[in-house]
Amino acid sequence: YRKGLGMEDKTILVIEDDPLNMELVKAVLSIDNYHVIEASDAHAGIELCRRHKPDLVLMDIQLPDMDGLTATRIIKEDELLKDVAVVALSAYAMEEDVQEAFNAGCSGYITKPFKIVDFLEQIKKYIELLKTQDADNYNKSRTWLDDHRFYLNKEECSIVNKEIGRIE
Ligand code: MN
């Protein structure tokens, strides 16, 4: 894995209600030194989004107070936030789920559990693309979606913490 460099100034807001998933995502993002802010429900997440204008939002789909796609729509309909990129995090990746996420305004879709290296590559790609202002066009292309959607099994989730220590 080639580490992302110069990411310290990139802020990622993680909206995730599962404490273990939150810890995992934070640990993985720390490999590339992103600045991470966190919220455990949609309302707190939208509030932090308004306050910090993050470079990227990682949005869990199932949240206690509101589903993540509704929260994404709220962000995308807000004149001040509509340019903030939202990437859905979900345990489900049926074709219609992915389409629904894109319809709600998500720029991407990451399935849980994920492979650490794939996850970091994907995040890095979003951040790089955001720099070029071309993320939306790129992400909406069918080819990209086919290349980057990955299906993973549950066993991989249980070994994920051990993997973190092995990444160079
Ligand atoms: Mn959840």
XYZ file of C-alpha atoms and ligand atoms in Angstrom:
169
model
C 0.000 0.000 0.000
C 1.263 3.453 -0.916
C 0.371 5.776 1.936
C -1.538 8.936 1.223
C 0.743 11.888 1.841
C -0.209 15.340 2.939
C -3.669 14.354 4.108
C -3.377 15.979 7.553
C -5.285 18.995 6.315
C -8.146 16.878 4.974
C -11.093 16.542 7.309
C -13.332 13.495 7.160
C -16.582 13.442 9.094
C -17.614 9.911 10.050
C -21.287 9.452 10.904
C -21.619 5.975 12.372
C -23.626 4.712 15.343
C -21.806 1.431 15.935
C -18.925 2.175 18.351
C -16.784 -0.684 17.039
C -17.232 0.364 13.432
C -16.406 3.932 14.437
C -13.190 2.850 16.144
C -12.272 0.729 13.163
C -12.877 3.488 10.611
C -10.924 5.972 12.748
C -8.032 3.556 13.134
C -7.908 2.910 9.403
C -8.145 6.603 8.502
C -5.340 7.346 10.963
C -2.986 5.317 8.748
C -3.135 8.162 6.234
C -3.289 10.871 8.933
C -6.663 12.304 8.021
C -8.221 14.692 10.472
C -11.327 12.825 11.613
C -14.408 14.182 13.334
C -17.187 11.883 14.454
C -20.904 11.781 15.080
C -22.997 8.853 16.265
C -26.321 9.989 14.838
C -27.596 11.897 11.827
C -28.614 15.094 13.596
C -25.234 15.488 15.296
C -23.572 14.643 11.982
C -25.444 17.294 10.015
C -24.650 19.822 12.738
C -20.912 18.978 12.574
C -21.088 19.128 8.805
C -22.411 22.691 9.022
C -19.772 23.670 11.550
C -16.696 22.078 9.945
C -17.475 21.766 6.209
C -15.469 18.517 5.956
C -13.735 17.418 2.773
C -15.607 14.137 2.873
C -18.460 12.582 4.855
C -18.566 8.841 5.468
C -22.249 8.167 6.086
C -23.564 5.015 7.696
C -26.923 4.126 6.153
C -28.582 2.768 9.282
C -28.561 5.382 12.015
C -30.745 5.601 15.139
C -32.521 8.893 14.463
C -32.741 9.113 10.683
C -31.459 6.956 7.852
C -28.218 8.007 6.232
C -29.756 8.641 2.834
C -32.247 11.110 4.302
C -29.353 12.806 6.058
C -27.471 12.884 2.749
C -30.434 14.574 1.053
C -30.545 17.201 3.800
C -26.837 17.916 3.274
C -27.213 18.022 -0.511
C -30.229 20.357 -0.332
C -28.361 22.775 1.931
C -26.942 25.578 -0.203
C -23.859 25.837 2.025
C -23.186 22.099 2.155
C -24.173 20.794 -1.246
C -20.553 20.564 -2.430
C -19.500 18.365 0.480
C -18.941 14.850 -0.879
C -20.825 12.072 0.899
C -19.809 8.431 0.634
C -22.274 5.830 1.907
C -21.111 3.119 4.272
C -23.393 0.136 4.319
C -23.553 -3.560 5.024
C -25.793 -3.940 1.982
C -24.727 -3.544 -1.589
C -27.587 -4.711 -3.718
C -27.802 -2.982 -7.065
C -30.877 -0.991 -5.974
C -29.231 0.055 -2.689
C -26.289 1.485 -4.570
C -28.562 3.257 -7.028
C -30.644 4.666 -4.183
C -27.518 6.039 -2.514
C -26.450 7.750 -5.732
C -29.959 9.135 -6.179
C -29.788 10.605 -2.673
C -26.627 12.462 -3.660
C -23.882 10.117 -2.516
C -20.670 10.224 -4.547
C -19.731 6.673 -3.661
C -20.639 3.538 -1.815
C -18.436 1.436 0.446
C -19.652 -1.875 1.817
C -18.968 -3.022 5.365
C -16.946 -4.966 6.175
C -14.282 -3.602 3.886
C -10.684 -4.427 3.091
C -8.463 -1.841 4.705
C -6.267 -1.235 1.710
C -9.230 -1.007 -0.671
C -10.930 1.371 1.722
C -7.897 3.662 1.974
C -7.343 3.571 -1.772
C -10.950 4.536 -2.303
C -10.849 7.381 0.226
C -7.578 8.623 -1.226
C -9.089 8.567 -4.686
C -12.065 10.636 -3.524
C -9.819 13.166 -1.843
C -7.575 13.398 -4.911
C -10.584 13.756 -7.174
C -12.103 16.399 -4.963
C -8.938 18.395 -5.480
C -9.559 18.241 -9.216
C -13.239 19.123 -8.762
C -14.179 16.256 -11.003
C -15.387 13.781 -8.406
C -19.041 13.804 -9.371
C -18.468 13.110 -13.030
C -15.962 10.428 -12.247
C -18.049 8.723 -9.594
C -21.181 8.594 -11.643
C -19.540 6.700 -14.432
C -20.762 3.155 -14.660
C -17.282 1.791 -15.292
C -16.008 3.231 -12.076
C -18.833 1.709 -10.089
C -18.236 -1.706 -11.576
C -14.539 -1.520 -10.832
C -14.781 -0.346 -7.259
C -17.752 -2.010 -5.680
C -16.534 -4.947 -3.650
C -18.346 -7.663 -1.820
C -16.695 -9.038 1.293
C -17.421 -11.756 3.773
C -17.810 -11.476 7.532
C -14.608 -13.345 8.372
C -12.615 -10.491 6.937
C -14.189 -8.110 9.436
C -12.908 -10.112 12.401
C -9.305 -9.991 11.225
C -9.416 -6.360 10.223
C -7.889 -5.024 13.447
C -4.908 -7.311 13.077
C -4.449 -6.158 9.503
C -4.117 -2.539 10.608
C -0.852 -3.327 12.383
C 0.584 -4.946 9.282
C 0.127 -2.048 6.889
C 3.414 -0.456 5.954
Mn -25.498 1.855 11.820
